[in-house]
Coordinates of C-alpha atoms in Angstrom, one line a residue:
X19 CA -12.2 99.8 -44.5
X20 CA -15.0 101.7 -46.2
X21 CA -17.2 103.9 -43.4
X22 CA -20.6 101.6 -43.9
X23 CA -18.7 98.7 -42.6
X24 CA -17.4 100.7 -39.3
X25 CA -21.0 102.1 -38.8
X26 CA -22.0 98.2 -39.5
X27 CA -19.2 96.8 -37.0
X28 CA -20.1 99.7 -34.3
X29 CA -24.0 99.2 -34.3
X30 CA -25.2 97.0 -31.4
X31 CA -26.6 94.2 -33.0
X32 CA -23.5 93.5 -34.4
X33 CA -21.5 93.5 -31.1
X34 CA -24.2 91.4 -29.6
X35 CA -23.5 88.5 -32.5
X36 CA -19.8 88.8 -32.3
X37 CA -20.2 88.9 -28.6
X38 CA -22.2 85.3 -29.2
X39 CA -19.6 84.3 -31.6
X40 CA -16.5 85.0 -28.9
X41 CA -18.7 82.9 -26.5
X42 CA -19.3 79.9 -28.7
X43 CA -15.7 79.7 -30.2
X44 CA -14.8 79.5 -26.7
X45 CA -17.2 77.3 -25.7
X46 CA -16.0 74.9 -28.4
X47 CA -12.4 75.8 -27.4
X48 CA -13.5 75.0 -23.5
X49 CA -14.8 71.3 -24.5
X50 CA -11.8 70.3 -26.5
X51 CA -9.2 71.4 -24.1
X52 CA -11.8 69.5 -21.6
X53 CA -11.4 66.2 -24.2
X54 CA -7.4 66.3 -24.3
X55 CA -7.7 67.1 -20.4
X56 CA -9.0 63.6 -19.3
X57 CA -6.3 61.8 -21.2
X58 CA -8.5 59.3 -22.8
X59 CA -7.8 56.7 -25.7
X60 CA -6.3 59.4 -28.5
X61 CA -8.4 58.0 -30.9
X62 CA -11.4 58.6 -29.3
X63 CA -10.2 61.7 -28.2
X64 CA -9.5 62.5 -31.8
X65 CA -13.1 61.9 -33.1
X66 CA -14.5 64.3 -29.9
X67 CA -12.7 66.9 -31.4
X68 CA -13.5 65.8 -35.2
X69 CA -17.0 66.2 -33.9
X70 CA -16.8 69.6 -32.5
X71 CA -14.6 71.2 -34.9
X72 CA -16.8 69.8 -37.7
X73 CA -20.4 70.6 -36.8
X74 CA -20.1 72.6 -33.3
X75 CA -23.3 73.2 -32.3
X76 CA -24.3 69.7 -32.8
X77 CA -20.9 68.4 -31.3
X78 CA -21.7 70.4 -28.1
X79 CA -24.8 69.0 -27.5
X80 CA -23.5 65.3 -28.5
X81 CA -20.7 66.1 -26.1
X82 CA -22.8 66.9 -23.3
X83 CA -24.6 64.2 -23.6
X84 CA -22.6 60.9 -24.8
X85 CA -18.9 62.4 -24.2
X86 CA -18.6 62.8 -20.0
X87 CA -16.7 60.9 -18.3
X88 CA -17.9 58.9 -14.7
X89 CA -15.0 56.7 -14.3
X90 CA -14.4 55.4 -10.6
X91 CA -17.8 56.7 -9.9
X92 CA -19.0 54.1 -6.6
X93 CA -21.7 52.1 -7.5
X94 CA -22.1 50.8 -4.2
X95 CA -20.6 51.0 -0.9
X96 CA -17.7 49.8 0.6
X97 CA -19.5 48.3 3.4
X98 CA -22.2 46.8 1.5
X99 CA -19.6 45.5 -1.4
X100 CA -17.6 43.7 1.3
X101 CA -20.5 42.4 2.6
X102 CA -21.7 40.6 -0.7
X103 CA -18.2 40.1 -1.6
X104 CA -18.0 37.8 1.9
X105 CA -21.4 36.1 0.4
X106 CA -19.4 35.2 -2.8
X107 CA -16.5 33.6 -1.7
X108 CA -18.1 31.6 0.7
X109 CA -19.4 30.0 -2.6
X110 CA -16.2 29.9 -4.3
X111 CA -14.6 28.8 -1.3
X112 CA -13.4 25.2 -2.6
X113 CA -12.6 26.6 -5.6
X114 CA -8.9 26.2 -6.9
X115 CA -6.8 26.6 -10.0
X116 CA -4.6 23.9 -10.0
X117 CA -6.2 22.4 -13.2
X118 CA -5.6 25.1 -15.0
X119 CA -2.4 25.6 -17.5
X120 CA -0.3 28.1 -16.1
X121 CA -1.2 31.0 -18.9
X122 CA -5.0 30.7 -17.5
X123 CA -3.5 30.5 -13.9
X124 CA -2.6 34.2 -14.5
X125 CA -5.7 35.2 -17.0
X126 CA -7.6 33.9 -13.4
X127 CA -5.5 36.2 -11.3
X128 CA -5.7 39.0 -13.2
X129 CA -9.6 39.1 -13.1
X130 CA -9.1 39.2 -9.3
X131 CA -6.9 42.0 -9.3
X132 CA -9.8 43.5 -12.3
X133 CA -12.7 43.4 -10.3
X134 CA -11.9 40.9 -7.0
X135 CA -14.3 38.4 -9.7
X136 CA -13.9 34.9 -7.8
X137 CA -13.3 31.5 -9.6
X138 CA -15.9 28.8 -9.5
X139 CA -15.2 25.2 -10.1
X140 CA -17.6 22.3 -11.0
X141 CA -20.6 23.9 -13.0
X142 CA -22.9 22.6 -14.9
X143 CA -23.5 24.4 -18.4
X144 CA -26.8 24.3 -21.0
X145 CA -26.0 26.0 -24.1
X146 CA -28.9 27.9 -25.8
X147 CA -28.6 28.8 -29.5
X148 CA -31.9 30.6 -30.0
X149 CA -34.7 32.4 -28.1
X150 CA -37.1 29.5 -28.1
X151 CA -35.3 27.5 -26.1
X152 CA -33.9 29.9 -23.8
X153 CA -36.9 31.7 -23.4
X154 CA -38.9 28.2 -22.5
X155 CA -36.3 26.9 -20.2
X156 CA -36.4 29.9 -18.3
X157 CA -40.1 29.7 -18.1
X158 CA -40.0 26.3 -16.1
X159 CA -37.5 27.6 -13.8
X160 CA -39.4 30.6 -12.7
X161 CA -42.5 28.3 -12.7
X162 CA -40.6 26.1 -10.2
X163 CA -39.0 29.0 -8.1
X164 CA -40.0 28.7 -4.4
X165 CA -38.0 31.7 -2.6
X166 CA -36.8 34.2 -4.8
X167 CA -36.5 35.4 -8.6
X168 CA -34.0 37.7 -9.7
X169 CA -34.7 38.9 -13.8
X170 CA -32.1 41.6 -15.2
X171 CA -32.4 42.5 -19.0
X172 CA -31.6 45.4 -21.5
X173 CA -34.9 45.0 -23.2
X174 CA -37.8 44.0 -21.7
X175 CA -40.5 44.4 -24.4
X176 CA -44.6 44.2 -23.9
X177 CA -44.8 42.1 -26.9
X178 CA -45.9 38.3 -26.6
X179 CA -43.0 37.4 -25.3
X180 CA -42.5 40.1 -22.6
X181 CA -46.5 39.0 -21.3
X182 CA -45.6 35.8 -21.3
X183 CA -42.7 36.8 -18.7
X184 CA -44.8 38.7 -16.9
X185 CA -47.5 36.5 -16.5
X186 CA -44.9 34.2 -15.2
X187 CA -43.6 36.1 -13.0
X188 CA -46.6 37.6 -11.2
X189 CA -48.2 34.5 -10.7
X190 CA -44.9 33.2 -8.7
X191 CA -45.2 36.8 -6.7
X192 CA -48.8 36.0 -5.7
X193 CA -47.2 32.7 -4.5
X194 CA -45.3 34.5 -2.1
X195 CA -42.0 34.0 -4.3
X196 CA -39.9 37.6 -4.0
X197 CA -39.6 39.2 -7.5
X198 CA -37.0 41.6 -8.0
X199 CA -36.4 43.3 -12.1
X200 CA -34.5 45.5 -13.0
X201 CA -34.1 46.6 -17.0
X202 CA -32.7 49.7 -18.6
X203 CA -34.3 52.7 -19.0
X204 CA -33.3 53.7 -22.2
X205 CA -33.3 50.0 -23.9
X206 CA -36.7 49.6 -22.9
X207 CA -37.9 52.7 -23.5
X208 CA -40.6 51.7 -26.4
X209 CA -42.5 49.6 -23.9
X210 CA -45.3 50.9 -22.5
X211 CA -46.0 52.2 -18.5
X212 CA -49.2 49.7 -18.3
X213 CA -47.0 47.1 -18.8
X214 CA -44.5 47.7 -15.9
X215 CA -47.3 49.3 -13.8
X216 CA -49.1 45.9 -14.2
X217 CA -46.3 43.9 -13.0
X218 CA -46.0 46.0 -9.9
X219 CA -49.4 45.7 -9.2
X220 CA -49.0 42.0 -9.0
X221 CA -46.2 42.4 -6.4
X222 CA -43.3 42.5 -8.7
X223 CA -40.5 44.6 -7.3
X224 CA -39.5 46.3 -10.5
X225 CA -37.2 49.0 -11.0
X226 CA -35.6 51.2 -14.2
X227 CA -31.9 50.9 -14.5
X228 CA -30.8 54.9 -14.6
X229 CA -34.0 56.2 -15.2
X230 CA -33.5 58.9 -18.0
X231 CA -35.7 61.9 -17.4
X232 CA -35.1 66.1 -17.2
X233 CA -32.8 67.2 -15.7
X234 CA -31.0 64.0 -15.4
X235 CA -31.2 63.2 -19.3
X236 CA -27.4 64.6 -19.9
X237 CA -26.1 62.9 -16.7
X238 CA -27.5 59.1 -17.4
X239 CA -28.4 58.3 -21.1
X240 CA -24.4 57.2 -22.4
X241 CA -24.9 54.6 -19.5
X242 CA -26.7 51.9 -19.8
X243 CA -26.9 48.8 -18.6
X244 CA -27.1 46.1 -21.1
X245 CA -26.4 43.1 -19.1
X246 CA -28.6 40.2 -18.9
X247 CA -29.1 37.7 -16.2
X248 CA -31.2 35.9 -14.0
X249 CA -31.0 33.7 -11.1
X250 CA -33.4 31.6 -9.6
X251 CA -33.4 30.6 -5.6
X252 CA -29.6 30.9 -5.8
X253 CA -29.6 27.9 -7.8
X254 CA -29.8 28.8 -11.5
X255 CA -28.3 31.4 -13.4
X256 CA -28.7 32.6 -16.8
X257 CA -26.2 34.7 -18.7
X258 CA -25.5 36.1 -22.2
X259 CA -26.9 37.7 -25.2
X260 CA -30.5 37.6 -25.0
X261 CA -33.2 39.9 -24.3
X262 CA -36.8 40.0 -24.3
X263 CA -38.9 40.3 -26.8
X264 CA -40.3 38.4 -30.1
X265 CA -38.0 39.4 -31.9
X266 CA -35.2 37.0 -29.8
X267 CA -37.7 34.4 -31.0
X268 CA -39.3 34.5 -34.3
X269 CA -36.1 36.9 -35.9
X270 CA -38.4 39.7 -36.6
X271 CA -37.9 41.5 -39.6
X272 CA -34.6 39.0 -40.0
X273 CA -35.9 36.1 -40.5
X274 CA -33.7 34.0 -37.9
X275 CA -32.0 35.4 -35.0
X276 CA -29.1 33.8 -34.0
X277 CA -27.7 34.4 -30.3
X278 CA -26.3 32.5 -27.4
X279 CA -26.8 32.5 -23.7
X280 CA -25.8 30.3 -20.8
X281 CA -28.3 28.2 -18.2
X282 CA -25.6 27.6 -15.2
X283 CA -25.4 25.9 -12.1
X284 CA -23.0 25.0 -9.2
X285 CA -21.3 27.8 -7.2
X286 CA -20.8 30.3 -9.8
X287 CA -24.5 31.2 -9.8
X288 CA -22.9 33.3 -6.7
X289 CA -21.1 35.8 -9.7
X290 CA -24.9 36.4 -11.3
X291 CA -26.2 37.0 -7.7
X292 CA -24.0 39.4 -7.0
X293 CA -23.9 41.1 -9.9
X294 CA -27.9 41.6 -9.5
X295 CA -27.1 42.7 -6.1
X296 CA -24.8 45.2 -6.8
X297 CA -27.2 46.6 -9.5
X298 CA -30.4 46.7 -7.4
X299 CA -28.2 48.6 -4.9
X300 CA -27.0 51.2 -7.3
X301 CA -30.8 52.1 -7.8
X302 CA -31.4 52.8 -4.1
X303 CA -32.4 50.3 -2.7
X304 CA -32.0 48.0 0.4
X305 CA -28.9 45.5 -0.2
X306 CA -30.1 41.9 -1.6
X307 CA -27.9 39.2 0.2
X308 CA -29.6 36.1 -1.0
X309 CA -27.6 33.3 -0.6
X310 CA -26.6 31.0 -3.3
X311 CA -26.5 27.3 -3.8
X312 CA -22.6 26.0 -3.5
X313 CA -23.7 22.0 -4.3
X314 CA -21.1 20.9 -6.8
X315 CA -22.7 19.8 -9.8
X316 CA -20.5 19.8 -13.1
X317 CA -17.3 20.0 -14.3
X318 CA -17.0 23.8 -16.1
X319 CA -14.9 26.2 -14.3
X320 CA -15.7 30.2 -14.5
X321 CA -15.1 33.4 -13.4
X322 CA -17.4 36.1 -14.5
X323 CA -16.5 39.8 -15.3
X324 CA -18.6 43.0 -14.9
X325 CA -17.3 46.3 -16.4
X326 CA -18.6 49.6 -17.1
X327 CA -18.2 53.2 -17.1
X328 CA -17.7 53.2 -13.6
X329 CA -14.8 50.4 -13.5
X330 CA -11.2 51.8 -12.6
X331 CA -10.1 49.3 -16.2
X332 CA -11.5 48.4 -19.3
X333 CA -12.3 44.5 -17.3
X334 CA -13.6 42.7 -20.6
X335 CA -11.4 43.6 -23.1
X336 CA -8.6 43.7 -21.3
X337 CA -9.6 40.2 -20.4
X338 CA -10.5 39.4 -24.2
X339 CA -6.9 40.5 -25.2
X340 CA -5.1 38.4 -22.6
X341 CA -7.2 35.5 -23.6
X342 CA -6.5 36.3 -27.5
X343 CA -2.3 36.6 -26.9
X344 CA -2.6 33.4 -25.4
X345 CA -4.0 31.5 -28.2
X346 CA -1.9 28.9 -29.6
X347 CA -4.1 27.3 -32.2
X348 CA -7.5 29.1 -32.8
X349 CA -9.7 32.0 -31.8
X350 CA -13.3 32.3 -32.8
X351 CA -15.4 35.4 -32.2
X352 CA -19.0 36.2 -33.3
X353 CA -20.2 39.4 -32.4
X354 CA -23.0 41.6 -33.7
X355 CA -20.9 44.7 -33.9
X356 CA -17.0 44.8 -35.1
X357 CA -15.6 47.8 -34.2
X358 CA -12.7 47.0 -32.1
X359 CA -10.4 49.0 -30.1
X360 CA -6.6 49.2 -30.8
X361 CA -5.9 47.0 -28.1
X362 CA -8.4 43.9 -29.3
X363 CA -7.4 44.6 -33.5
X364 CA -3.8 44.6 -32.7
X365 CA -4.1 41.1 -30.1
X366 CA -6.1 39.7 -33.3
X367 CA -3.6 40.6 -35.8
X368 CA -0.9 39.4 -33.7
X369 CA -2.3 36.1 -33.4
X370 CA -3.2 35.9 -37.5
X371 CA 0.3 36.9 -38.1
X372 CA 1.7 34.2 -35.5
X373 CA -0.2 31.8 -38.2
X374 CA -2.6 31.1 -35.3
X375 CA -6.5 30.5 -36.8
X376 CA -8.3 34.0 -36.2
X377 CA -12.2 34.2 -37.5
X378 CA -14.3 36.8 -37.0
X379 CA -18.0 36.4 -37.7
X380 CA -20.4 39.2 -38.0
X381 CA -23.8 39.5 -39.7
X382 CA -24.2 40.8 -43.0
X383 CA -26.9 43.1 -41.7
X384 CA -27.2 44.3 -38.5
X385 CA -30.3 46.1 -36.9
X386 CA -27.8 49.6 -37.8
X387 CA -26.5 50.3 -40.8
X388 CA -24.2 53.0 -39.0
X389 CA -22.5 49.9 -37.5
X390 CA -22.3 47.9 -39.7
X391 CA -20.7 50.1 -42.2
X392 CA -18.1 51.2 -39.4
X393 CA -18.2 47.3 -38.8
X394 CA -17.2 46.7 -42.3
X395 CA -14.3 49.6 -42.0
X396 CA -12.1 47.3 -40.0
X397 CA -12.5 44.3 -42.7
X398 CA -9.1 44.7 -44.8
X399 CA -6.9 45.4 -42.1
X400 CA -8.4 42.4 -40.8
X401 CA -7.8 40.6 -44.3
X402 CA -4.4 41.3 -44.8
X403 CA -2.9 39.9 -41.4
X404 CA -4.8 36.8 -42.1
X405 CA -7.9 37.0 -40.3
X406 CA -10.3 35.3 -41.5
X407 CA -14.1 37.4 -41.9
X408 CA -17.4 35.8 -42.7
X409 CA -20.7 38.0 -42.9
X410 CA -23.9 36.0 -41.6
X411 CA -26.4 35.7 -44.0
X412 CA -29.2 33.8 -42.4
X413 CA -30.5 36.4 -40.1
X414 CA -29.3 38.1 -37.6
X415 CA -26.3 37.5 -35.8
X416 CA -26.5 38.7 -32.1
X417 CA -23.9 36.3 -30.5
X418 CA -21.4 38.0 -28.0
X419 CA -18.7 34.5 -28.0
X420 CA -15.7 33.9 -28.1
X421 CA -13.4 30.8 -28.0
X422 CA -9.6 29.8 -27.7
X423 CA -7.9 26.8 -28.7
X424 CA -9.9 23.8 -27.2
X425 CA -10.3 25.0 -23.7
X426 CA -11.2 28.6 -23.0
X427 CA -14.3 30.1 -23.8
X428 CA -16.2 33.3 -23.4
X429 CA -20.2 34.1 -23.3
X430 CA -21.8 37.3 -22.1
X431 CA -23.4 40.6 -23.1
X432 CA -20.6 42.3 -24.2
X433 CA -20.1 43.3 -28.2
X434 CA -16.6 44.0 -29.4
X435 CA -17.1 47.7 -29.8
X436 CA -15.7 50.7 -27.8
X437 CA -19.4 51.2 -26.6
X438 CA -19.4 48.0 -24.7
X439 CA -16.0 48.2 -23.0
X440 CA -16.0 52.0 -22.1
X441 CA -19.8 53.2 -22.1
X442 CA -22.2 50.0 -21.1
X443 CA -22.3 48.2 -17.7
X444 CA -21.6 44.7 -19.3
X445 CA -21.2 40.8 -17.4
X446 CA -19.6 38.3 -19.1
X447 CA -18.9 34.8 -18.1
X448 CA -15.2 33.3 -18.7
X449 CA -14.9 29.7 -18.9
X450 CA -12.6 27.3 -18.2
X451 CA -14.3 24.2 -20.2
X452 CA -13.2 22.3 -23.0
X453 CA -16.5 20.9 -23.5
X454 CA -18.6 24.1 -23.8
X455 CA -15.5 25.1 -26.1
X456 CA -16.3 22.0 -28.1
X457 CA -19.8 23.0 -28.1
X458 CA -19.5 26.5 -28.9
X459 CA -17.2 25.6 -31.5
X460 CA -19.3 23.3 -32.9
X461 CA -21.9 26.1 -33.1
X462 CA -19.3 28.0 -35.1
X463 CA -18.7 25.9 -37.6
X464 CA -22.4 25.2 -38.0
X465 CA -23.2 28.9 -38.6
X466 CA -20.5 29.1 -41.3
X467 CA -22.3 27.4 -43.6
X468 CA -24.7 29.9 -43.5
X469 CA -22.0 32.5 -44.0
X470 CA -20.1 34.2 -47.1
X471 CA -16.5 34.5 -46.5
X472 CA -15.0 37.5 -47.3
X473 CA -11.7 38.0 -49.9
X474 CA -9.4 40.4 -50.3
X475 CA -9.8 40.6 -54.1
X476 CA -13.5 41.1 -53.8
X477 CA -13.5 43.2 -51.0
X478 CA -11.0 45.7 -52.9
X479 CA -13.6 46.4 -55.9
X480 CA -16.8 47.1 -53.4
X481 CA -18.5 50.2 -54.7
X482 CA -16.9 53.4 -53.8
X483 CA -20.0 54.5 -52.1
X484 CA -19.9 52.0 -49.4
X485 CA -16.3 52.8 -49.0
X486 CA -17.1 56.0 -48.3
X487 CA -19.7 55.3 -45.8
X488 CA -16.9 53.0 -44.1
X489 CA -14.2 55.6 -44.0
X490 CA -17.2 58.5 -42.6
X491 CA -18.2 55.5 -39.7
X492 CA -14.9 54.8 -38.8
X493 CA -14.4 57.9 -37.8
X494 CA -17.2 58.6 -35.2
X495 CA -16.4 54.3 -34.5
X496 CA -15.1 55.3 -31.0
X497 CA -18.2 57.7 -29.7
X498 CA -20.9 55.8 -31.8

């Protein structure tokens, strides 16, 4: 070693910036072993590290942010959870599951041991295809509310559609009807304070779901709550994919947007309820024990399912891969986002490979072309056990469904992605009804024609560009 380079190592600067050097390696070093530590799903675990070890100073930051873990965190209470728990299953109290095959028997008992979800018998169902309708059905229940009004979405813009809403809404508050919202922080963070301060000013109770501000930025913005539901004087409940704004209506900058959500009635509106209950008492505030309507009036059965970052188990897709391994004839699934964990690709290929009919339908476009490229990643492994692919072309697709042979059905906010079973507080409904299979089926068949299915001859040749993009996606497809 030539003596400039010791008088160059033995200056001070030069200690300081190995000293900084040292510090950072072992910060990197710290996080990993902090990764491999909580004994998550290797392959998440894997693209952490890929992260860190790729681009650390970025990887730290996206770490600290999007990577910690708040598993078995208490959202509420055990007093106050036994207490709405006590409210529920006085409405699911002449509920039973003797109608059911026995495979669904134990699908139903295995949500109990999930989450304690309760089963509801003799619902009534509306199906909504598109915003319009939702949206204007929902209008005329608020507008014929008389005690209470519960509204709970991801988005809730201050576009047409969201003043519409509000109008709605505060004119049922001046009416001395209690209005309670909540809506996420982060989802709705484009809309503007005039337009929440206005609804509090007309005696909305209104609240942000995680609010996401310094110094709490690191600790809240992975978790958010995307579900969306409503419920009317314990008598109506709406579930599913929708949120609020025009673009749920008119397709934006799509065209046509394409999603589903659920009007329900009967007991189970007792699930929605307390799921909004739970929620609002998460944020602080006083426990909501509305009751709920338990007048039979249909013939669905349901049991709904919340999960989140929070839940003990992965509820929904542990739910969505008993439903799939019970297929013995078909499973349909349209979801905005493909990016599936092991658990739901392998149920999927199983069932494909067990010549069972497995179709999988996601747009062509998506609002991100990061997911949709890691979307398109899982399409040939998909394609060679015999699943079936078709890429919406008429818009956008933002269904979240899912149906099994001719009697099971499922309908909620939930996309199949790793972000919706691990990171997002989710709801969906799971429903034991052959005729809203029928109908969602239907549905399904209807949006095919607007689809292209996919080959494996065509799919082999797509530019190498795009399978590059694919391969890149894939690999961040657990943390994205």
């Amino acid at each position: 070693m030539s003596h400039s380079v010791i008088i160059a190592l033995a200056s001070p600067l030069s200690w300081i910036y190995w000293t900084l050097v040292a510090l950072y390696g072992a910060t990197v070093l710290a996080i990993v072993g902090v990764v491999l530590s909580e004994n998550r799903n290797p392959v998440k675990s894997l693209a952490w590290i890929t992260v860190l070890l790729a681009m650390p100073a970025i990887g730290i930051l996206l770490y600290i942010f999007f990577g910690r873990n708040i598993k078995n965190t208490r959202m509420i209470s055990r007093r106050n959870k036994r207490r709405l728990r006590r409210n529920e299953s006085e409405t699911a109290k002449s509920s039973d599951i003797s109608a059911l095959s026995p495979a669904e028997r134990q699908q139903v008992e295995m949500g109990r041991v999930l989450t304690g979800a309760q089963f509801y018998t003799n619902n009534h169902v509306t199906v909504f295809n598109n915003g319009t309708t939702k949206f204007r059905s929902l209008l005329a229940d608020i507008d014929n509310a008389r005690e209470y009004i519960h509204v709970q979405y991801y988005i809730l813009s201050d576009d047409t559609t969201g003043q519409r809403l509000a109008d709605a809404l505060i004119r049922k508050a001046a009416e001395g009807v209690r209005v309670r919202v909540i809506y996420d922080h982060i989802g709705s963070f484009g809309t503007s304070n005039a337009y929440f301060r206005r609804l509090r000013d007309g005696g909305v109770e209104i609240h942000p779901f995680f609010r996401v501000t310094f110094p709490l930025l690191a600790t809240r913005i992975n978790w958010r709550n995307h579900r969306k539901i409503s419920v009317i004087d314990g008598k109506i409940g709406y579930i599913g994919g929708m949120n609020i704004a025009d673009r749920y209506m008119d397709g934006g900058k799509f065209g046509k947007w394409r999603d589903t959500h659920l009007r329900i009635t009967g007991p189970a509106v007792g699930a929605l309820e307390y799921s909004f209950a739970v929620d609002w008492s998460f944020m602080g505030n006083p426990l909501v024990t509305e009751k709920t309507d338990t007048t039979p009036c249909g013939e669905s059965a349901m049991q709904m399912l919340r999960s989140g970052p929070t839940s003990e188990w992965s509820n929904v897709e542990f739910m969505m891969i008993k439903a799939i391994g019970n297929a013995r004839k078909r499973v349909y699934i349209q979801t905005p986002y493909f990016l599936p964990t092991e658990g739901i690709l392998r149920a999927l290929q199983t069932a494909a490979l067990a010549r069972i009919d497995v179709r999988v339908m996601i747009p062509a476009h998506s609002d991100s072309k990061i997911l949709t490229y890691a979307s398109r990643s899982y399409v040939m492994e998909c394609l060679r056990a015999g699943i079936k692919i078709y890429f919406y072309e008429a818009g956008m697709l933002h269904s979240k469904t899912m149906m099994i042979d001719d009697g099971f059905c499922a309908v909620g906010s939930a996309n199949i992605d790793f972000r919706s079973f691990e990171h997002n507080f989710e709801a969906t409904m799971f429903l034991y009804s052959p005729e809203i299979n029928a109908t969602l089926c239907r549905q399904f068949i209807t949006d095919q024609h607007d689809c292209t299915r996919i080959f494996q001859p065509e799919w082999r040749v797509r530019p190498l560009g795009h399978k590059v993009l694919e391969s890149l996606t894939r690999l961040l497809s657990p943390i994205l």
